[in-house]
């Protein structure tokens, strides 16, 4: 069987386009550095959040209801400890969660080719192609992941197919251009069963017309689909990503802060703009430091390959209350956390002992 020729266009078939001299040609995404935009200094100032308040600790009824629901959600847990316990102390440990979101856009140009079926040829005659970061694209919904591929204006051209030399046909791989192949029924012998029975499939000739090329010795070129011409253009792949930086300023109380990712808090502060400033003067100075760190990290991490379109950061106050109680003359404790009043009680005394 003949070896299939190269299907990818050779490098010399691609035009030299200003601003696109080093773009990819083999399916590789190579994202370009964005234009340099002015940035805020991380030493900039930001007014204090307008609201500085805390969420009061939950009361005993709420603490008991939360633990009762926690027990009912576990089929092997008894609800009696929650119903009969004597609450001794409610100790609040309110925690702050800082979250920074940077909505970024990245662009990767690549030469593309496809069979020419009469597509509009928007070439250099209509004007010079815009540089990659000047191609006009509508920005999708902010802070949502998205991807789009578009044809760069004024980069199209039509050229003869390199695979078939612009004829639309290539030598048949199956019959090596002869148009004939050995009969598969009689294995080319013309007869079956030791020569006593003429092969009806090939009428005794031992050969058949090639099905791949219908006996012509040449078949349709797969690269240009028989058109003989290819349509070339630069395709721009644009990706939008929502990148997050999150940090919880915790209290040293033995509560696993990783559990907080499943609950919501009360927003104390929010700001959204092209580039947010580090928070200054917040009631917990650790938030100020984390805010500055997150903003610096995002500009360092994404600034070289992406354009930051919009940033948003928030501070949430997440209520965490440690409940100390007594049941059957023994001391126990558990945590109630989040606006949802979820419970963390790894040492719940009613485990695996359903009491009717």
Tab-separated table of C-alpha atoms in Angstrom:
chain	number	residue	atom	x	y	z
A	1	UNK	CA	0.000	0.000	0.000
A	2	UNK	CA	1.302	3.428	-0.914
A	3	UNK	CA	2.293	5.719	1.911
A	4	UNK	CA	-0.021	8.701	2.423
A	5	UNK	CA	1.698	11.996	1.656
A	6	UNK	CA	1.889	14.932	4.038
A	7	UNK	CA	-1.506	16.416	4.878
A	8	UNK	CA	-0.337	19.516	6.763
A	9	UNK	CA	0.590	22.448	4.514
A	10	UNK	CA	4.330	23.193	4.373
A	11	UNK	CA	5.519	26.297	6.182
A	12	UNK	CA	6.238	28.205	2.954
A	13	UNK	CA	2.520	28.175	2.065
A	14	UNK	CA	1.686	30.531	4.929
A	15	UNK	CA	1.824	34.244	4.149
A	16	UNK	CA	3.978	36.630	6.128
A	17	UNK	CA	1.580	38.831	8.060
A	18	UNK	CA	2.771	41.753	10.150
A	19	UNK	CA	2.191	41.053	13.847
A	20	UNK	CA	1.790	37.308	13.248
A	21	UNK	CA	5.305	36.290	12.255
A	22	UNK	CA	5.784	33.631	14.940
A	23	UNK	CA	2.323	32.142	15.308
A	24	UNK	CA	1.603	28.428	15.625
A	25	UNK	CA	0.808	26.247	12.600
A	26	UNK	CA	0.276	22.772	14.077
A	27	UNK	CA	-2.658	23.008	16.475
A	28	UNK	CA	-0.577	24.392	19.339
A	29	UNK	CA	-2.085	27.153	21.475
A	30	UNK	CA	0.559	29.818	22.033
A	31	UNK	CA	-0.820	32.759	24.000
A	32	UNK	CA	0.620	36.179	23.300
A	33	UNK	CA	1.629	38.771	25.902
A	34	UNK	CA	-1.000	41.519	26.163
A	35	UNK	CA	-0.313	45.234	25.701
A	36	UNK	CA	1.105	47.014	28.726
A	37	UNK	CA	-1.602	48.672	30.770
A	38	UNK	CA	-1.088	51.135	33.625
A	39	UNK	CA	-1.538	49.495	37.005
A	40	UNK	CA	-2.210	50.714	40.494
A	41	UNK	CA	0.555	50.586	43.018
A	42	UNK	CA	-0.039	48.022	45.732
A	43	UNK	CA	0.897	50.805	48.114
A	44	UNK	CA	-2.169	52.783	47.036
A	45	UNK	CA	-4.786	53.845	49.523
A	46	UNK	CA	-8.325	52.601	49.922
A	47	UNK	CA	-10.990	54.012	52.241
A	48	UNK	CA	-12.127	51.846	55.108
A	49	UNK	CA	-15.183	49.711	54.421
A	50	UNK	CA	-18.326	51.637	55.232
A	51	UNK	CA	-19.667	48.889	57.497
A	52	UNK	CA	-17.668	47.461	60.356
A	53	UNK	CA	-19.881	45.200	62.378
A	54	UNK	CA	-20.071	41.622	63.558
A	55	UNK	CA	-22.783	39.003	63.567
A	56	UNK	CA	-24.025	38.209	67.089
A	57	UNK	CA	-23.492	34.723	68.424
A	58	UNK	CA	-26.359	32.294	67.909
A	59	UNK	CA	-28.722	31.666	70.815
A	60	UNK	CA	-29.297	28.372	72.642
A	61	UNK	CA	-32.403	27.446	70.653
A	62	UNK	CA	-30.555	27.811	67.358
A	63	UNK	CA	-27.608	25.795	68.693
A	64	UNK	CA	-29.907	22.986	69.815
A	65	UNK	CA	-31.889	22.948	66.550
A	66	UNK	CA	-28.672	22.776	64.531
A	67	UNK	CA	-27.406	19.776	66.503
A	68	UNK	CA	-30.799	18.029	66.328
A	69	UNK	CA	-30.786	18.354	62.534
A	70	UNK	CA	-27.179	17.126	62.443
A	71	UNK	CA	-28.196	13.980	64.337
A	72	UNK	CA	-31.237	13.382	62.119
A	73	UNK	CA	-29.044	13.592	59.011
A	74	UNK	CA	-27.057	10.563	60.268
A	75	UNK	CA	-29.154	7.397	60.381
A	76	UNK	CA	-27.031	5.788	63.106
A	77	UNK	CA	-27.031	8.806	65.427
A	78	UNK	CA	-29.346	9.210	68.398
A	79	UNK	CA	-31.064	12.567	68.763
A	80	UNK	CA	-31.284	12.327	72.559
A	81	UNK	CA	-27.972	14.128	73.296
A	82	UNK	CA	-29.189	17.100	71.253
A	83	UNK	CA	-32.590	17.095	72.923
A	84	UNK	CA	-31.425	16.500	76.514
A	85	UNK	CA	-28.130	18.393	76.671
A	86	UNK	CA	-27.534	21.282	79.022
A	87	UNK	CA	-25.765	24.120	77.206
A	88	UNK	CA	-23.027	25.652	79.349
A	89	UNK	CA	-21.437	28.236	77.023
A	90	UNK	CA	-21.706	29.732	73.532
A	91	UNK	CA	-18.311	30.982	72.408
A	92	UNK	CA	-18.210	32.940	69.103
A	93	UNK	CA	-15.199	32.748	66.787
A	94	UNK	CA	-16.193	34.854	63.811
A	95	UNK	CA	-13.828	34.347	60.869
A	96	UNK	CA	-13.183	36.437	57.775
A	97	UNK	CA	-12.922	35.092	54.226
A	98	UNK	CA	-11.213	37.195	51.570
A	99	UNK	CA	-11.861	36.322	47.938
A	100	UNK	CA	-10.300	37.943	44.866
A	101	UNK	CA	-11.544	37.179	41.343
A	102	UNK	CA	-9.616	38.294	38.273
A	103	UNK	CA	-11.480	37.902	34.978
A	104	UNK	CA	-8.797	37.483	32.305
A	105	UNK	CA	-8.641	37.216	28.534
A	106	UNK	CA	-5.889	35.447	26.572
A	107	UNK	CA	-5.360	35.255	22.804
A	108	UNK	CA	-3.638	32.630	20.655
A	109	UNK	CA	-3.403	33.026	16.830
A	110	UNK	CA	-2.875	30.039	14.528
A	111	UNK	CA	-2.804	29.438	10.777
A	112	UNK	CA	-5.713	27.321	9.587
A	113	UNK	CA	-6.537	25.746	6.226
A	114	UNK	CA	-9.650	24.023	4.925
A	115	UNK	CA	-11.068	22.968	1.536
A	116	UNK	CA	-12.175	25.953	-0.516
A	117	UNK	CA	-15.899	25.850	-1.221
A	118	UNK	CA	-16.417	29.458	-2.224
A	119	UNK	CA	-15.830	31.123	1.157
A	120	UNK	CA	-15.502	34.916	1.125
A	121	UNK	CA	-11.830	35.774	0.687
A	122	UNK	CA	-11.239	38.684	3.054
A	123	UNK	CA	-7.633	39.382	2.114
A	124	UNK	CA	-5.061	42.144	2.506
A	125	UNK	CA	-6.752	44.119	-0.262
A	126	UNK	CA	-9.464	45.133	2.203
A	127	UNK	CA	-6.890	46.627	4.562
A	128	UNK	CA	-4.019	45.563	6.798
A	129	UNK	CA	-4.854	42.828	9.329
A	130	UNK	CA	-5.312	44.167	12.872
A	131	UNK	CA	-2.744	43.012	15.462
A	132	UNK	CA	-3.925	40.127	17.680
A	133	UNK	CA	-4.923	42.345	20.610
A	134	UNK	CA	-6.759	44.830	18.373
A	135	UNK	CA	-9.193	42.332	16.856
A	136	UNK	CA	-12.643	43.429	18.024
A	137	UNK	CA	-14.475	40.823	20.108
A	138	UNK	CA	-17.525	41.182	22.327
A	139	UNK	CA	-16.679	40.393	25.946
A	140	UNK	CA	-18.970	37.663	27.339
A	141	UNK	CA	-20.562	37.627	30.794
A	142	UNK	CA	-18.080	38.829	33.393
A	143	UNK	CA	-16.465	36.279	35.703
A	144	UNK	CA	-17.683	33.291	33.660
A	145	UNK	CA	-15.416	30.915	31.735
A	146	UNK	CA	-15.783	31.118	27.949
A	147	UNK	CA	-13.949	30.431	24.689
A	148	UNK	CA	-14.318	31.715	21.140
A	149	UNK	CA	-12.566	31.158	17.804
A	150	UNK	CA	-12.735	33.826	15.093
A	151	UNK	CA	-11.118	34.518	11.727
A	152	UNK	CA	-8.718	37.456	11.831
A	153	UNK	CA	-9.880	40.070	9.290
A	154	UNK	CA	-7.900	40.506	6.048
A	155	UNK	CA	-5.760	37.337	6.444
A	156	UNK	CA	-7.609	35.003	4.048
A	157	UNK	CA	-6.219	33.594	0.805
A	158	UNK	CA	-6.860	30.725	-1.618
A	159	UNK	CA	-4.024	28.501	-2.843
A	160	UNK	CA	-3.618	25.281	-4.758
A	161	UNK	CA	-3.639	22.139	-2.642
A	162	UNK	CA	-0.132	20.904	-1.842
A	163	UNK	CA	-1.256	17.281	-1.460
A	164	UNK	CA	-2.746	16.779	-4.947
A	165	UNK	CA	-0.884	19.544	-6.774
A	166	UNK	CA	-4.203	21.408	-7.204
A	167	UNK	CA	-5.777	18.591	-9.231
A	168	UNK	CA	-8.229	17.328	-6.615
A	169	UNK	CA	-7.025	13.766	-7.166
A	170	UNK	CA	-4.212	11.646	-5.701
A	171	UNK	CA	-2.847	8.185	-6.620
A	172	UNK	CA	-5.022	5.416	-5.215
A	173	UNK	CA	-3.462	3.840	-2.138
A	174	UNK	CA	-5.327	0.572	-2.622
A	175	UNK	CA	-4.388	-0.379	-6.189
A	176	UNK	CA	-1.177	1.674	-6.673
A	177	UNK	CA	-2.776	3.573	-9.590
A	178	UNK	CA	-3.612	0.479	-11.679
A	179	UNK	CA	-7.339	0.541	-11.005
A	180	UNK	CA	-7.278	-3.251	-10.508
A	181	UNK	CA	-6.857	-5.441	-7.415
A	182	UNK	CA	-6.557	-9.167	-6.748
A	183	UNK	CA	-9.899	-10.896	-6.228
A	184	UNK	CA	-10.277	-11.576	-2.544
A	185	UNK	CA	-12.674	-14.500	-3.056
A	186	UNK	CA	-10.302	-16.719	-5.033
A	187	UNK	CA	-7.107	-14.981	-3.948
A	188	UNK	CA	-6.330	-14.107	-7.570
A	189	UNK	CA	-6.437	-17.717	-8.852
A	190	UNK	CA	-9.618	-17.345	-10.919
A	191	UNK	CA	-11.001	-20.596	-9.563
A	192	UNK	CA	-12.113	-22.102	-6.291
A	193	UNK	CA	-11.849	-25.532	-4.669
A	194	UNK	CA	-8.609	-26.555	-6.228
A	195	UNK	CA	-9.314	-25.232	-9.712
A	196	UNK	CA	-12.490	-27.146	-10.492
A	197	UNK	CA	-14.889	-24.288	-9.918
A	198	UNK	CA	-14.512	-20.951	-11.740
A	199	UNK	CA	-14.754	-17.943	-9.437
A	200	UNK	CA	-18.016	-16.152	-10.141
A	201	UNK	CA	-16.883	-13.049	-8.286
A	202	UNK	CA	-14.152	-12.198	-10.812
A	203	UNK	CA	-15.480	-14.397	-13.668
A	204	UNK	CA	-12.265	-16.383	-13.632
A	205	UNK	CA	-9.935	-13.460	-14.255
A	206	UNK	CA	-8.498	-13.361	-10.725
A	207	UNK	CA	-8.717	-9.558	-10.618
A	208	UNK	CA	-11.400	-7.022	-9.840
A	209	UNK	CA	-11.972	-3.309	-10.341
A	210	UNK	CA	-10.693	-1.329	-7.347
A	211	UNK	CA	-13.561	-0.120	-5.188
A	212	UNK	CA	-11.522	2.712	-3.668
A	213	UNK	CA	-11.061	4.555	-6.950
A	214	UNK	CA	-13.789	2.855	-9.066
A	215	UNK	CA	-11.082	1.524	-11.379
A	216	UNK	CA	-9.593	4.915	-12.304
A	217	UNK	CA	-6.334	4.562	-10.381
A	218	UNK	CA	-6.802	7.921	-8.692
A	219	UNK	CA	-9.021	8.943	-5.805
A	220	UNK	CA	-10.387	12.136	-4.305
A	221	UNK	CA	-7.832	14.121	-2.295
A	222	UNK	CA	-8.833	14.089	1.359
A	223	UNK	CA	-7.008	17.335	2.161
A	224	UNK	CA	-8.979	19.544	-0.247
A	225	UNK	CA	-11.958	17.161	-0.622
A	226	UNK	CA	-11.433	17.131	-4.372
A	227	UNK	CA	-11.621	20.911	-4.757
A	228	UNK	CA	-7.974	21.348	-5.695
A	229	UNK	CA	-7.799	24.548	-3.632
A	230	UNK	CA	-7.378	25.384	0.046
A	231	UNK	CA	-8.716	28.349	1.986
A	232	UNK	CA	-6.088	29.816	4.349
A	233	UNK	CA	-6.676	32.241	7.212
A	234	UNK	CA	-5.449	33.117	10.700
A	235	UNK	CA	-7.716	31.901	13.471
A	236	UNK	CA	-7.688	33.670	16.822
A	237	UNK	CA	-8.575	31.579	19.871
A	238	UNK	CA	-9.779	33.744	22.736
A	239	UNK	CA	-10.197	32.313	26.233
A	240	UNK	CA	-11.810	33.988	29.206
A	241	UNK	CA	-11.059	32.628	32.663
A	242	UNK	CA	-12.210	33.544	36.153
A	243	UNK	CA	-9.167	33.150	38.385
A	244	UNK	CA	-9.699	33.040	42.143
A	245	UNK	CA	-7.584	33.764	45.170
A	246	UNK	CA	-9.166	32.872	48.496
A	247	UNK	CA	-7.953	32.985	52.062
A	248	UNK	CA	-9.670	32.519	55.407
A	249	UNK	CA	-8.378	34.525	58.351
A	250	UNK	CA	-9.021	31.990	61.069
A	251	UNK	CA	-9.158	31.923	64.841
A	252	UNK	CA	-7.144	29.392	66.820
A	253	UNK	CA	-10.065	27.366	68.150
A	254	UNK	CA	-9.600	23.883	66.709
A	255	UNK	CA	-12.160	24.309	63.939
A	256	UNK	CA	-11.126	22.878	60.493
A	257	UNK	CA	-11.283	25.935	58.246
A	258	UNK	CA	-11.484	23.769	55.094
A	259	UNK	CA	-15.119	23.112	56.072
A	260	UNK	CA	-15.911	26.793	55.464
A	261	UNK	CA	-15.745	26.336	51.681
A	262	UNK	CA	-19.209	24.736	51.845
A	263	UNK	CA	-20.949	27.606	53.630
A	264	UNK	CA	-21.665	31.272	53.026
A	265	UNK	CA	-21.064	34.279	55.212
A	266	UNK	CA	-22.267	37.832	55.530
A	267	UNK	CA	-20.605	40.219	53.065
A	268	UNK	CA	-18.935	43.104	54.854
A	269	UNK	CA	-17.133	44.580	51.872
A	270	UNK	CA	-17.206	44.273	48.078
A	271	UNK	CA	-15.557	46.221	45.269
A	272	UNK	CA	-15.394	45.663	41.499
A	273	UNK	CA	-13.470	47.599	38.860
A	274	UNK	CA	-10.773	47.235	36.191
A	275	UNK	CA	-8.186	46.902	38.934
A	276	UNK	CA	-9.100	46.825	42.590
A	277	UNK	CA	-6.943	48.472	45.213
A	278	UNK	CA	-5.593	46.578	48.210
A	279	UNK	CA	-7.898	46.941	51.198
A	280	UNK	CA	-6.567	49.360	53.785
A	281	UNK	CA	-7.800	50.001	57.310
A	282	UNK	CA	-9.997	46.925	57.674
A	283	UNK	CA	-10.942	46.020	61.243
A	284	UNK	CA	-8.730	42.898	61.100
A	285	UNK	CA	-5.279	43.929	59.783
A	286	UNK	CA	-4.672	40.421	58.429
A	287	UNK	CA	-7.275	41.083	55.732
A	288	UNK	CA	-5.253	44.120	54.593
A	289	UNK	CA	-2.143	41.939	54.181
A	290	UNK	CA	-3.995	39.108	52.418
A	291	UNK	CA	-5.649	41.564	50.027
A	292	UNK	CA	-2.311	43.062	49.028
A	293	UNK	CA	-0.800	39.593	48.600
A	294	UNK	CA	-3.655	38.312	46.409
A	295	UNK	CA	-3.684	41.309	44.081
A	296	UNK	CA	0.089	41.169	43.641
A	297	UNK	CA	-0.017	37.428	42.936
A	298	UNK	CA	-2.688	37.765	40.247
A	299	UNK	CA	-0.877	40.526	38.385
A	300	UNK	CA	2.372	38.585	38.558
A	301	UNK	CA	0.774	35.281	37.535
A	302	UNK	CA	-1.535	36.409	34.738
A	303	UNK	CA	-0.140	39.729	33.550
A	304	UNK	CA	2.387	38.171	31.127
A	305	UNK	CA	-0.019	36.000	29.117
A	306	UNK	CA	-3.449	37.492	29.786
A	307	UNK	CA	-5.278	40.776	29.932
A	308	UNK	CA	-7.092	41.403	33.193
A	309	UNK	CA	-10.485	42.782	32.172
A	310	UNK	CA	-12.108	43.142	35.566
A	311	UNK	CA	-11.405	42.371	39.198
A	312	UNK	CA	-13.726	41.834	42.108
A	313	UNK	CA	-12.909	41.234	45.747
A	314	UNK	CA	-15.060	40.612	48.788
A	315	UNK	CA	-14.737	40.115	52.508
A	316	UNK	CA	-17.214	37.849	54.265
A	317	UNK	CA	-17.760	37.408	57.960
A	318	UNK	CA	-18.434	33.729	58.631
A	319	UNK	CA	-19.998	33.044	62.021
A	320	UNK	CA	-18.427	30.144	63.925
A	321	UNK	CA	-19.732	29.373	67.410
A	322	UNK	CA	-18.281	26.772	69.745
A	323	UNK	CA	-21.007	25.231	71.906
A	324	UNK	CA	-20.035	23.660	75.227
A	325	UNK	CA	-22.649	21.376	76.760
A	326	UNK	CA	-23.147	18.601	79.270
A	327	UNK	CA	-24.969	15.314	78.744
A	328	UNK	CA	-25.122	12.444	81.223
A	329	UNK	CA	-22.739	14.402	83.482
A	330	UNK	CA	-20.035	14.495	80.807
A	331	UNK	CA	-18.726	17.605	79.033
A	332	UNK	CA	-18.828	17.843	75.236
A	333	UNK	CA	-18.583	20.489	72.537
A	334	UNK	CA	-19.361	21.112	68.874
A	335	UNK	CA	-19.248	23.961	66.339
A	336	UNK	CA	-22.085	25.695	64.521
A	337	UNK	CA	-20.834	27.604	61.466
A	338	UNK	CA	-21.952	29.601	58.437
A	339	UNK	CA	-25.222	31.349	57.723
A	340	UNK	CA	-26.622	27.843	57.118
A	341	UNK	CA	-25.860	26.821	60.746
A	342	UNK	CA	-24.005	23.680	59.758
A	343	UNK	CA	-22.519	21.551	62.526
A	344	UNK	CA	-19.052	20.115	63.043
A	345	UNK	CA	-19.267	17.518	65.816
A	346	UNK	CA	-16.699	14.725	65.348
A	347	UNK	CA	-17.110	13.670	69.004
A	348	UNK	CA	-20.905	13.660	69.093
A	349	UNK	CA	-21.851	11.405	72.041
A	350	UNK	CA	-24.851	9.813	70.284
A	351	UNK	CA	-22.909	8.030	67.543
A	352	UNK	CA	-23.893	4.469	66.633
A	353	UNK	CA	-26.286	4.112	69.564
A	354	UNK	CA	-29.814	4.782	68.407
A	355	UNK	CA	-31.983	5.042	71.526
A	356	UNK	CA	-35.706	4.508	70.971
